[in-house]
Amino acid sequence: MSSPNLSASSALPRLLIVGGSGRLGRLLRHAWAGGANEAPQLLWQARAGRAVAESDLIFDPLSEPEAYLSAIAQADVVLNLAGVVRGDAAQLARNTDLALAAVAAAKGKPVLVASSAAVYGRAGAEPCAEESQMMPIAPYGAAKAAMERALLGASGVTVLRIGNVAGADALLGAAPTLEPRQIDIFPAGHGPLRSYIGPQALAGALGHLVRLVATGQPVPPCLNLALVGPVGMEALAEAAGLEWTPRAAPDGAIERVELALERAQALGLVPDHPTTADAIINDLRGLEELGA
């Protein structure tokens, strides 16, 4: 890929984030506040009625193609966070529609598309590598896998299989409740083990990745993105000071989903040392200092 022309006013690439009003988008806004975490020049998209800031670009990515083209004309790279998490098959299929719309509107500019570790389904003891077969179980994972298949062969596209993001996940991102949270405990004595990443670490990884693709550096078409080593959900609950109660993991519960991260490490996106529950929680709590 040839090097795109970056904005003349700054060496920082211009990044259009589509889906900037969702839970993950809001976390990234705070993580990038003040120019930290390798922040590029940021352009945020939101749909009507969901703007977070006055500077947000307001349009629907599927029904307003001209506005989409106008927004992308201001950017060097597109990050598509827009997607559907739950719903029926037709609603979940919008994940594919949104990703294809981003690629079509980009007209050859680099596009980063958020996928999910859910495409791997029931993982085994070994970390899931990008070349592993996608075997999703839940409808959301199946929808993301279908999205990825629709993008195969598209030029300039990098699919990001993101692990659990602290603050956007079901445990740490859930609304406070009066009752303690229930966490499945498996026969080995631990809760669900997942590859996690804090929002500030994710912002740093994305900022670095945007610089790479904006300057034409070679990047694989698919990347796992998380921190090294799975973290137990009960350990996260303890580190966060959450009240929780154990329950026996039911049949069919997924015990472990760990992502292989050699590709991300080779690009300098994430460190090679294992993370901890305390580090994940400290990352999330650090957003409070940035006004999250």
Short mmCIF file of C-alpha atoms in Angstrom, two decimals:
data_model
loop_
_atom_site.label_atom_id
_atom_site.label_comp_id
_atom_site.label_asym_id
_atom_site.label_seq_id
_atom_site.Cartn_x
_atom_site.Cartn_y
_atom_site.Cartn_z
CA MET A 1 0.00 0.00 0.00
CA SER A 2 1.35 3.41 -0.86
CA SER A 3 1.67 6.02 1.86
CA PRO A 4 -1.40 8.23 2.05
CA ASN A 5 -1.05 11.99 2.17
CA LEU A 6 -1.35 13.04 5.80
CA SER A 7 -2.86 16.37 6.77
CA ALA A 8 -0.51 19.23 6.04
CA SER A 9 -1.10 20.96 9.38
CA SER A 10 0.30 18.14 11.52
CA ALA A 11 2.30 14.94 11.43
CA LEU A 12 -0.55 13.29 13.30
CA PRO A 13 -2.90 11.28 11.10
CA ARG A 14 -6.57 12.21 11.06
CA LEU A 15 -8.80 9.42 12.34
CA LEU A 16 -12.55 9.21 11.74
CA ILE A 17 -14.21 7.06 14.41
CA VAL A 18 -17.56 5.77 13.22
CA GLY A 19 -19.72 4.76 16.16
CA GLY A 20 -18.19 7.29 18.51
CA SER A 21 -21.21 7.53 20.80
CA GLY A 22 -21.28 3.88 21.89
CA ARG A 23 -19.88 2.55 25.14
CA LEU A 24 -16.46 1.77 23.66
CA GLY A 25 -16.35 5.05 21.76
CA ARG A 26 -17.05 7.02 24.93
CA LEU A 27 -14.27 5.21 26.79
CA LEU A 28 -11.82 5.96 23.99
CA ARG A 29 -12.82 9.63 23.97
CA HIS A 30 -11.74 9.94 27.60
CA ALA A 31 -8.63 7.83 27.12
CA TRP A 32 -7.51 10.08 24.28
CA ALA A 33 -8.41 13.28 26.13
CA GLY A 34 -5.59 15.80 26.26
CA GLY A 35 -3.67 14.15 23.44
CA ALA A 36 -2.48 11.18 25.51
CA ASN A 37 -2.07 7.59 24.36
CA GLU A 38 -0.67 8.46 20.93
CA ALA A 39 -3.87 10.31 20.07
CA PRO A 40 -4.27 11.10 16.38
CA GLN A 41 -6.36 14.01 15.19
CA LEU A 42 -9.83 12.79 16.06
CA LEU A 43 -13.10 13.10 14.15
CA TRP A 44 -16.08 11.50 15.88
CA GLN A 45 -19.25 10.35 14.15
CA ALA A 46 -22.59 9.92 15.88
CA ARG A 47 -26.14 9.46 14.73
CA ALA A 48 -28.73 12.18 15.26
CA GLY A 49 -29.73 12.46 18.91
CA ARG A 50 -26.66 10.61 20.17
CA ALA A 51 -23.93 13.24 19.87
CA VAL A 52 -21.46 13.42 22.74
CA ALA A 53 -19.79 16.70 21.76
CA GLU A 54 -20.77 19.69 19.64
CA SER A 55 -17.99 18.86 17.19
CA ASP A 56 -19.39 15.39 16.42
CA LEU A 57 -20.17 14.71 12.77
CA ILE A 58 -23.85 13.74 12.68
CA PHE A 59 -24.96 11.25 10.05
CA ASP A 60 -26.21 7.70 9.62
CA PRO A 61 -23.51 5.55 7.99
CA LEU A 62 -26.06 3.43 6.13
CA SER A 63 -28.61 5.98 4.94
CA GLU A 64 -26.51 9.11 4.36
CA PRO A 65 -23.68 8.09 2.00
CA GLU A 66 -22.88 11.63 0.88
CA ALA A 67 -22.33 12.76 4.47
CA TYR A 68 -20.17 9.67 4.99
CA LEU A 69 -18.02 10.55 1.99
CA SER A 70 -17.68 14.13 3.22
CA ALA A 71 -16.53 12.94 6.64
CA ILE A 72 -13.99 10.52 5.21
CA ALA A 73 -12.61 13.26 2.98
CA GLN A 74 -11.40 14.92 6.19
CA ALA A 75 -9.62 11.77 7.44
CA ASP A 76 -6.59 9.64 6.68
CA VAL A 77 -7.85 6.49 8.43
CA VAL A 78 -11.29 5.16 9.38
CA LEU A 79 -12.01 3.19 12.55
CA ASN A 80 -15.39 1.48 12.41
CA LEU A 81 -16.73 0.84 15.91
CA ALA A 82 -20.35 1.00 14.79
CA GLY A 83 -22.19 -2.26 15.24
CA VAL A 84 -25.09 -4.14 16.74
CA VAL A 85 -24.56 -6.21 19.89
CA ARG A 86 -27.94 -7.88 20.27
CA GLY A 87 -31.16 -8.43 18.36
CA ASP A 88 -32.54 -10.77 15.74
CA ALA A 89 -30.66 -12.03 12.71
CA ALA A 90 -31.63 -9.05 10.56
CA GLN A 91 -30.49 -6.58 13.20
CA LEU A 92 -27.19 -8.38 13.78
CA ALA A 93 -26.57 -8.47 10.03
CA ARG A 94 -26.13 -4.69 10.22
CA ASN A 95 -22.61 -5.41 11.48
CA THR A 96 -21.76 -6.54 7.96
CA ASP A 97 -23.64 -3.64 6.37
CA LEU A 98 -21.81 -1.08 8.51
CA ALA A 99 -18.39 -2.58 7.80
CA LEU A 100 -18.99 -2.73 4.04
CA ALA A 101 -20.29 0.84 4.07
CA ALA A 102 -17.06 1.99 5.72
CA VAL A 103 -14.93 0.23 3.12
CA ALA A 104 -16.99 1.59 0.23
CA ALA A 105 -16.90 5.16 1.53
CA ALA A 106 -13.17 5.03 2.31
CA LYS A 107 -12.33 4.52 -1.37
CA GLY A 108 -8.96 2.93 -0.63
CA LYS A 109 -8.08 4.75 2.58
CA PRO A 110 -7.09 2.42 5.43
CA VAL A 111 -10.03 1.05 7.40
CA LEU A 112 -9.85 -0.58 10.83
CA VAL A 113 -12.93 -2.64 11.64
CA ALA A 114 -13.76 -3.70 15.19
CA SER A 115 -14.58 -7.39 15.45
CA SER A 116 -14.55 -9.50 18.61
CA ALA A 117 -12.91 -12.45 20.33
CA ALA A 118 -16.43 -13.92 20.25
CA VAL A 119 -15.71 -15.22 16.73
CA TYR A 120 -13.52 -17.94 18.26
CA GLY A 121 -16.36 -19.45 20.27
CA ARG A 122 -15.37 -22.16 22.71
CA ALA A 123 -11.59 -21.91 22.88
CA GLY A 124 -9.34 -24.62 24.23
CA ALA A 125 -6.32 -24.42 26.47
CA GLU A 126 -4.15 -22.84 23.77
CA PRO A 127 -4.44 -19.16 22.86
CA CYS A 128 -6.56 -18.42 19.79
CA ALA A 129 -4.41 -17.28 16.88
CA GLU A 130 -5.71 -15.20 14.00
CA GLU A 131 -5.40 -18.17 11.66
CA SER A 132 -7.56 -20.31 13.96
CA GLN A 133 -10.91 -21.39 12.61
CA MET A 134 -13.80 -19.15 13.60
CA MET A 135 -16.34 -21.23 15.53
CA PRO A 136 -18.71 -18.75 17.19
CA ILE A 137 -21.42 -19.94 19.55
CA ALA A 138 -23.46 -16.84 20.35
CA PRO A 139 -25.43 -14.95 17.66
CA TYR A 140 -23.24 -11.87 18.17
CA GLY A 141 -20.09 -13.87 17.49
CA ALA A 142 -21.69 -15.43 14.43
CA ALA A 143 -22.62 -11.97 13.14
CA LYS A 144 -19.07 -10.71 13.57
CA ALA A 145 -17.72 -13.81 11.81
CA ALA A 146 -20.10 -13.20 8.89
CA MET A 147 -18.88 -9.60 8.79
CA GLU A 148 -15.28 -10.75 8.63
CA ARG A 149 -16.02 -13.17 5.79
CA ALA A 150 -17.70 -10.36 3.84
CA LEU A 151 -14.53 -8.29 4.18
CA LEU A 152 -12.13 -10.97 2.95
CA GLY A 153 -9.90 -9.64 0.21
CA ALA A 154 -10.89 -6.01 0.71
CA SER A 155 -7.85 -3.78 0.16
CA GLY A 156 -6.60 -1.67 3.05
CA VAL A 157 -8.83 -3.31 5.67
CA THR A 158 -7.61 -4.60 9.03
CA VAL A 159 -10.06 -6.52 11.18
CA LEU A 160 -9.44 -6.16 14.93
CA ARG A 161 -10.52 -9.08 17.07
CA ILE A 162 -10.68 -7.20 20.34
CA GLY A 163 -10.76 -8.99 23.69
CA ASN A 164 -12.86 -7.87 26.64
CA VAL A 165 -12.46 -4.12 27.14
CA ALA A 166 -12.67 -3.09 30.78
CA GLY A 167 -15.62 -0.77 31.21
CA ALA A 168 -17.33 -1.94 28.04
CA ASP A 169 -17.75 -5.53 29.24
CA ALA A 170 -20.58 -7.26 31.07
CA LEU A 171 -18.75 -7.32 34.41
CA LEU A 172 -17.08 -3.92 34.82
CA GLY A 173 -19.33 -2.00 32.46
CA ALA A 174 -22.61 -3.15 33.97
CA ALA A 175 -24.84 -0.70 35.81
CA PRO A 176 -24.58 -0.86 39.60
CA THR A 177 -27.04 -3.19 41.30
CA LEU A 178 -28.18 -3.74 44.86
CA GLU A 179 -27.53 -7.46 44.59
CA PRO A 180 -23.99 -8.88 44.40
CA ARG A 181 -22.93 -9.99 40.96
CA GLN A 182 -22.91 -13.73 40.32
CA ILE A 183 -19.78 -15.18 38.76
CA ASP A 184 -19.55 -18.70 37.37
CA ILE A 185 -16.91 -20.82 39.08
CA PHE A 186 -15.55 -23.82 37.20
CA PRO A 187 -14.41 -27.13 38.75
CA ALA A 188 -10.79 -25.90 38.66
CA GLY A 189 -11.79 -23.24 41.20
CA HIS A 190 -11.64 -20.11 39.06
CA GLY A 191 -14.10 -17.94 37.19
CA PRO A 192 -14.23 -17.34 33.43
CA LEU A 193 -10.78 -16.58 32.05
CA ARG A 194 -10.68 -13.95 29.32
CA SER A 195 -8.17 -11.84 27.45
CA TYR A 196 -8.72 -8.27 28.65
CA ILE A 197 -7.45 -4.81 27.83
CA GLY A 198 -8.03 -1.51 29.62
CA PRO A 199 -9.42 1.46 27.67
CA GLN A 200 -6.21 3.46 28.01
CA ALA A 201 -4.09 0.55 26.79
CA LEU A 202 -6.52 0.07 23.90
CA ALA A 203 -6.33 3.76 23.01
CA GLY A 204 -2.54 3.55 22.96
CA ALA A 205 -2.58 0.45 20.76
CA LEU A 206 -5.06 1.99 18.34
CA GLY A 207 -3.16 5.26 18.20
CA HIS A 208 0.03 3.42 17.28
CA LEU A 209 -1.78 1.25 14.74
CA VAL A 210 -3.34 4.29 13.09
CA ARG A 211 0.11 5.80 12.59
CA LEU A 212 1.32 2.57 10.99
CA VAL A 213 -1.51 2.24 8.49
CA ALA A 214 -1.59 5.97 7.74
CA THR A 215 2.03 5.86 6.63
CA GLY A 216 1.64 2.71 4.56
CA GLN A 217 3.39 0.30 6.92
CA PRO A 218 2.50 -3.36 6.33
CA VAL A 219 -0.16 -4.57 8.74
CA PRO A 220 -1.87 -7.99 8.68
CA PRO A 221 -5.50 -8.06 7.55
CA CYS A 222 -6.52 -9.56 10.90
CA LEU A 223 -5.19 -8.74 14.37
CA ASN A 224 -6.01 -9.95 17.85
CA LEU A 225 -5.94 -7.05 20.30
CA ALA A 226 -5.76 -7.50 24.08
CA LEU A 227 -3.14 -7.75 26.80
CA VAL A 228 -1.12 -10.89 27.42
CA GLY A 229 -2.56 -13.59 29.62
CA PRO A 230 -6.14 -14.35 30.54
CA VAL A 231 -7.59 -12.71 33.64
CA GLY A 232 -10.17 -14.32 35.90
CA MET A 233 -13.42 -12.43 36.26
CA GLU A 234 -13.50 -13.12 39.98
CA ALA A 235 -10.03 -11.56 40.25
CA LEU A 236 -11.29 -8.48 38.42
CA ALA A 237 -14.28 -8.23 40.72
CA GLU A 238 -12.01 -8.42 43.75
CA ALA A 239 -9.60 -5.83 42.36
CA ALA A 240 -12.51 -3.50 41.61
CA GLY A 241 -14.02 -3.95 45.07
CA LEU A 242 -17.25 -5.37 43.66
CA GLU A 243 -19.48 -7.56 45.76
CA TRP A 244 -19.96 -10.93 44.11
CA THR A 245 -21.14 -14.42 44.87
CA PRO A 246 -19.96 -17.66 43.27
CA ARG A 247 -22.20 -20.09 41.48
CA ALA A 248 -21.37 -23.38 39.81
CA ALA A 249 -20.68 -22.82 36.13
CA PRO A 250 -23.57 -24.32 34.13
CA ASP A 251 -23.12 -26.79 31.33
CA GLY A 252 -22.06 -24.99 28.21
CA ALA A 253 -20.37 -22.08 30.00
CA ILE A 254 -17.14 -21.02 28.29
CA GLU A 255 -14.24 -21.39 30.69
CA ARG A 256 -11.37 -19.80 28.80
CA VAL A 257 -10.88 -17.51 25.81
CA GLU A 258 -7.27 -16.37 25.47
CA LEU A 259 -5.96 -14.52 22.44
CA ALA A 260 -2.58 -15.14 20.85
CA LEU A 261 -0.88 -11.76 20.54
CA GLU A 262 2.32 -12.32 18.60
CA ARG A 263 1.14 -10.18 15.69
CA ALA A 264 0.15 -7.27 17.91
CA GLN A 265 3.43 -7.53 19.84
CA ALA A 266 5.48 -7.56 16.63
CA LEU A 267 3.83 -4.26 15.65
CA GLY A 268 4.54 -2.73 19.07
CA LEU A 269 0.85 -2.45 19.95
CA VAL A 270 0.94 -4.28 23.28
CA PRO A 271 3.71 -5.28 25.74
CA ASP A 272 4.90 -8.86 25.97
CA HIS A 273 4.51 -9.24 29.74
CA PRO A 274 1.30 -10.65 31.24
CA THR A 275 -1.26 -8.26 32.63
CA THR A 276 -3.00 -8.55 36.00
CA ALA A 277 -6.46 -7.82 37.36
CA ASP A 278 -5.03 -4.88 39.33
CA ALA A 279 -3.46 -3.39 36.19
CA ILE A 280 -6.73 -3.66 34.27
CA ILE A 281 -8.67 -1.95 37.07
CA ASN A 282 -6.03 0.78 37.47
CA ASP A 283 -6.29 1.52 33.75
CA LEU A 284 -10.07 1.86 33.99
CA ARG A 285 -9.98 3.96 37.13
CA GLY A 286 -7.40 6.24 35.56
CA LEU A 287 -10.14 7.55 33.30
CA GLU A 288 -11.70 9.23 36.31
CA GLU A 289 -8.78 11.67 36.29
CA LEU A 290 -9.67 12.49 32.69
CA GLY A 291 -13.29 13.25 33.49
CA ALA A 292 -14.83 9.89 32.55
#
